[in-house]
């Protein structure tokens, strides 16, 4: 009999996922081609290579790594000045709350909000019986509109081809994905207790692909 979900959690490491998978990198700059990149499957869902790689990429691209290093290397005097500036800049209900926090607490808030790795994840498809339990997700910078990154026309076209509306905001800027994006696919069958990265190729990034047609007609 196949192992249960709980039993699988305790399987020896030798039975863990292995091998590699292909995912796509779609630059916003259309003078650069869509790239096929390779990741390691072994992390599974809990330590997914693509999610980590996307967070790392957008963290570095936004200057987050430099901000984190600056906070880590700041002198006590510099940290005190940063905390003072945060209190002065706080407005509304936050002003009273921040005035009660000590310098270390304020620096930790700054580290969490300004120097932590994150990204936006958009589900282009969800796993269903009709699509063989295959899910496709797009990863982009979660502050792309705030930083006014350039529109990514290829990523936007792919999103629309799957039946989604272009990414929107209430800032008056054009709709659509902004900045570079990653796209990956996984096999996600909860009943069979399966979650595994599978290939998403450069050809799959074509809005005319069959999987897009299927997703649009769901």
CSV table of C-alpha atoms in Angstrom, one decimal:
chain,number,residue,atom,x,y,z
A,1,UNK,CA,0.0,0.0,0.0
A,2,UNK,CA,1.2,3.6,-0.6
A,3,UNK,CA,2.4,5.5,2.5
A,4,UNK,CA,-0.1,7.9,4.0
A,5,UNK,CA,0.6,11.7,4.1
A,6,UNK,CA,1.9,11.5,7.7
A,7,UNK,CA,4.0,8.5,6.9
A,8,UNK,CA,5.5,10.3,3.9
A,9,UNK,CA,6.6,13.1,6.2
A,10,UNK,CA,8.8,10.6,8.0
A,11,UNK,CA,10.3,8.9,4.9
A,12,UNK,CA,14.1,8.8,4.8
A,13,UNK,CA,15.9,11.5,2.9
A,14,UNK,CA,17.0,9.0,0.3
A,15,UNK,CA,13.4,8.8,-0.9
A,16,UNK,CA,13.0,12.5,-1.2
A,17,UNK,CA,12.5,14.3,-4.5
A,18,UNK,CA,15.6,14.5,-6.7
A,19,UNK,CA,16.6,15.8,-10.1
A,20,UNK,CA,16.1,19.2,-11.8
A,21,UNK,CA,13.3,21.1,-13.5
A,22,UNK,CA,13.1,24.0,-16.0
A,23,UNK,CA,11.4,27.3,-15.4
A,24,UNK,CA,11.2,30.5,-17.4
A,25,UNK,CA,12.6,33.9,-16.8
A,26,UNK,CA,10.8,36.7,-18.8
A,27,UNK,CA,12.7,40.0,-18.7
A,28,UNK,CA,10.7,43.2,-19.0
A,29,UNK,CA,13.3,44.4,-21.5
A,30,UNK,CA,12.1,42.8,-24.8
A,31,UNK,CA,15.6,43.2,-26.3
A,32,UNK,CA,16.5,40.2,-24.1
A,33,UNK,CA,15.0,36.7,-24.9
A,34,UNK,CA,12.9,34.6,-22.6
A,35,UNK,CA,15.3,32.3,-20.8
A,36,UNK,CA,15.0,28.7,-19.7
A,37,UNK,CA,16.6,28.2,-16.3
A,38,UNK,CA,17.2,25.1,-14.2
A,39,UNK,CA,16.3,24.5,-10.6
A,40,UNK,CA,16.7,21.7,-8.0
A,41,UNK,CA,13.6,19.7,-7.2
A,42,UNK,CA,14.8,18.4,-3.8
A,43,UNK,CA,13.3,21.1,-1.7
A,44,UNK,CA,9.8,20.1,-2.5
A,45,UNK,CA,7.0,22.5,-1.4
A,46,UNK,CA,8.5,23.4,2.0
A,47,UNK,CA,11.8,24.6,0.5
A,48,UNK,CA,10.9,25.4,-3.1
A,49,UNK,CA,13.9,26.4,-5.2
A,50,UNK,CA,11.9,28.7,-7.5
A,51,UNK,CA,10.1,30.6,-4.7
A,52,UNK,CA,13.5,31.1,-3.0
A,53,UNK,CA,15.2,32.1,-6.2
A,54,UNK,CA,12.5,34.6,-7.0
A,55,UNK,CA,12.6,36.2,-3.6
A,56,UNK,CA,16.4,36.4,-3.7
A,57,UNK,CA,16.4,38.0,-7.2
A,58,UNK,CA,13.8,40.7,-6.3
A,59,UNK,CA,15.4,41.3,-3.0
A,60,UNK,CA,18.8,42.1,-4.6
A,61,UNK,CA,17.2,44.0,-7.5
A,62,UNK,CA,15.3,46.3,-5.1
A,63,UNK,CA,18.5,47.1,-3.1
A,64,UNK,CA,17.2,45.0,-0.2
A,65,UNK,CA,20.5,43.2,0.2
A,66,UNK,CA,22.3,46.5,0.5
A,67,UNK,CA,19.7,47.8,3.0
A,68,UNK,CA,20.0,44.6,5.1
A,69,UNK,CA,23.8,44.9,5.1
A,70,UNK,CA,23.6,48.6,6.0
A,71,UNK,CA,21.4,47.8,9.0
A,72,UNK,CA,23.6,44.9,10.1
A,73,UNK,CA,26.7,47.1,9.9
A,74,UNK,CA,25.3,50.3,11.4
A,75,UNK,CA,26.9,51.6,14.5
A,76,UNK,CA,24.9,52.2,17.7
A,77,UNK,CA,24.8,55.9,16.9
A,78,UNK,CA,23.6,55.3,13.4
A,79,UNK,CA,20.8,52.9,14.6
A,80,UNK,CA,19.8,55.5,17.2
A,81,UNK,CA,19.5,58.1,14.4
A,82,UNK,CA,17.5,55.8,12.2
A,83,UNK,CA,15.1,55.0,15.1
A,84,UNK,CA,14.7,58.7,15.8
A,85,UNK,CA,13.9,59.4,12.1
A,86,UNK,CA,11.3,56.6,12.1
A,87,UNK,CA,9.5,58.2,15.1
A,88,UNK,CA,9.6,61.6,13.4
A,89,UNK,CA,8.2,60.3,10.1
A,90,UNK,CA,5.4,58.2,11.7
A,91,UNK,CA,2.0,59.8,11.4
A,92,UNK,CA,-1.6,59.0,12.4
A,93,UNK,CA,-2.3,56.1,14.7
A,94,UNK,CA,1.3,54.7,14.2
A,95,UNK,CA,2.9,57.8,15.8
A,96,UNK,CA,1.8,57.0,19.4
A,97,UNK,CA,2.6,53.3,18.9
A,98,UNK,CA,6.1,53.9,17.6
A,99,UNK,CA,6.9,56.5,20.3
A,100,UNK,CA,6.5,53.6,22.9
A,101,UNK,CA,9.0,51.3,21.1
A,102,UNK,CA,12.7,51.2,22.0
A,103,UNK,CA,15.4,51.7,19.3
A,104,UNK,CA,16.0,48.0,18.8
A,105,UNK,CA,12.3,47.3,18.2
A,106,UNK,CA,12.2,50.0,15.6
A,107,UNK,CA,15.3,48.7,13.8
A,108,UNK,CA,13.8,45.3,13.7
A,109,UNK,CA,10.6,46.7,12.1
A,110,UNK,CA,12.8,48.4,9.6
A,111,UNK,CA,14.7,45.2,8.9
A,112,UNK,CA,11.4,43.3,8.4
A,113,UNK,CA,9.6,45.8,6.2
A,114,UNK,CA,12.5,47.3,4.2
A,115,UNK,CA,15.2,44.6,4.1
A,116,UNK,CA,13.4,41.3,3.9
A,117,UNK,CA,13.0,39.1,0.8
A,118,UNK,CA,9.5,38.7,-0.7
A,119,UNK,CA,7.7,38.6,-4.0
A,120,UNK,CA,4.3,38.6,-5.6
A,121,UNK,CA,2.9,35.2,-6.7
A,122,UNK,CA,0.1,35.0,-9.3
A,123,UNK,CA,-1.6,31.7,-10.0
A,124,UNK,CA,-2.0,31.5,-13.7
A,125,UNK,CA,-3.7,28.1,-13.4
A,126,UNK,CA,-4.8,26.0,-10.4
A,127,UNK,CA,-4.5,22.2,-10.4
A,128,UNK,CA,-7.6,20.4,-11.6
A,129,UNK,CA,-8.5,17.0,-13.0
A,130,UNK,CA,-8.9,18.6,-16.4
A,131,UNK,CA,-5.3,19.9,-16.5
A,132,UNK,CA,-3.7,16.8,-14.9
A,133,UNK,CA,-3.2,18.6,-11.6
A,134,UNK,CA,-0.7,21.0,-13.1
A,135,UNK,CA,-0.4,24.5,-11.6
A,136,UNK,CA,1.4,27.4,-13.2
A,137,UNK,CA,2.5,30.4,-11.2
A,138,UNK,CA,4.1,33.7,-12.1
A,139,UNK,CA,6.6,35.4,-9.7
A,140,UNK,CA,7.2,39.2,-9.8
A,141,UNK,CA,8.4,42.0,-7.6
A,142,UNK,CA,5.7,42.9,-5.0
A,143,UNK,CA,6.8,46.6,-5.1
A,144,UNK,CA,7.0,46.8,-8.9
A,145,UNK,CA,4.3,49.5,-9.3
A,146,UNK,CA,5.7,51.5,-6.4
A,147,UNK,CA,9.2,51.5,-8.0
A,148,UNK,CA,7.6,52.2,-11.4
A,149,UNK,CA,9.3,49.3,-13.0
A,150,UNK,CA,8.7,49.1,-16.8
A,151,UNK,CA,5.7,47.1,-18.1
A,152,UNK,CA,6.5,43.5,-19.0
A,153,UNK,CA,4.4,43.1,-22.1
A,154,UNK,CA,5.3,39.4,-22.6
A,155,UNK,CA,4.3,38.5,-19.1
A,156,UNK,CA,1.1,40.5,-19.3
A,157,UNK,CA,0.2,38.8,-22.6
A,158,UNK,CA,0.8,35.4,-21.0
A,159,UNK,CA,-1.5,36.3,-18.1
A,160,UNK,CA,-4.3,37.5,-20.4
A,161,UNK,CA,-3.9,34.3,-22.6
A,162,UNK,CA,-4.7,32.3,-19.4
A,163,UNK,CA,-8.0,34.2,-19.0
A,164,UNK,CA,-6.8,36.7,-16.4
A,165,UNK,CA,-7.2,40.5,-16.4
A,166,UNK,CA,-3.9,42.4,-16.5
A,167,UNK,CA,-2.5,43.4,-13.1
A,168,UNK,CA,-4.1,46.6,-12.0
A,169,UNK,CA,-3.6,49.4,-9.5
A,170,UNK,CA,-5.3,52.6,-8.4
A,171,UNK,CA,-2.3,54.7,-9.1
A,172,UNK,CA,-3.3,55.8,-12.6
A,173,UNK,CA,-0.5,53.8,-14.2
A,174,UNK,CA,-1.1,51.4,-17.1
A,175,UNK,CA,-2.4,48.0,-16.3
A,176,UNK,CA,-0.1,45.0,-16.6
A,177,UNK,CA,2.8,43.1,-15.0
A,178,UNK,CA,5.8,45.2,-14.3
A,179,UNK,CA,9.5,44.3,-14.1
A,180,UNK,CA,11.1,40.9,-14.7
A,181,UNK,CA,9.1,37.8,-13.9
A,182,UNK,CA,9.7,34.1,-13.4
A,183,UNK,CA,7.2,31.4,-14.4
A,184,UNK,CA,7.1,27.8,-13.1
A,185,UNK,CA,4.9,24.7,-13.1
A,186,UNK,CA,4.3,22.1,-10.5
A,187,UNK,CA,2.3,18.9,-10.2
A,188,UNK,CA,0.0,19.4,-7.2
A,189,UNK,CA,-2.3,16.5,-6.3
A,190,UNK,CA,-3.3,16.7,-2.7
A,191,UNK,CA,-5.3,13.4,-2.8
A,192,UNK,CA,-2.3,11.5,-4.0
A,193,UNK,CA,0.0,13.5,-1.7
A,194,UNK,CA,2.1,14.7,-4.6
A,195,UNK,CA,3.8,18.1,-5.0
A,196,UNK,CA,6.7,18.3,-7.4
A,197,UNK,CA,8.2,20.8,-9.8
A,198,UNK,CA,7.9,19.9,-13.4
A,199,UNK,CA,9.2,21.6,-16.5
A,200,UNK,CA,8.0,25.0,-17.8
A,201,UNK,CA,9.9,25.7,-21.0
A,202,UNK,CA,10.5,28.8,-23.2
A,203,UNK,CA,7.9,27.3,-25.6
A,204,UNK,CA,5.4,27.2,-22.7
A,205,UNK,CA,5.9,31.0,-22.2
A,206,UNK,CA,4.2,31.5,-25.6
A,207,UNK,CA,0.7,32.9,-25.1
A,208,UNK,CA,-0.5,30.7,-27.9
A,209,UNK,CA,0.5,27.5,-26.1
A,210,UNK,CA,-2.1,24.8,-25.7
A,211,UNK,CA,-2.1,25.0,-21.9
A,212,UNK,CA,-3.1,28.7,-22.1
A,213,UNK,CA,-6.0,27.8,-24.4
A,214,UNK,CA,-7.1,25.2,-21.9
A,215,UNK,CA,-6.8,27.6,-19.0
A,216,UNK,CA,-8.7,30.3,-20.8
A,217,UNK,CA,-11.6,27.9,-21.6
A,218,UNK,CA,-11.9,26.5,-18.0
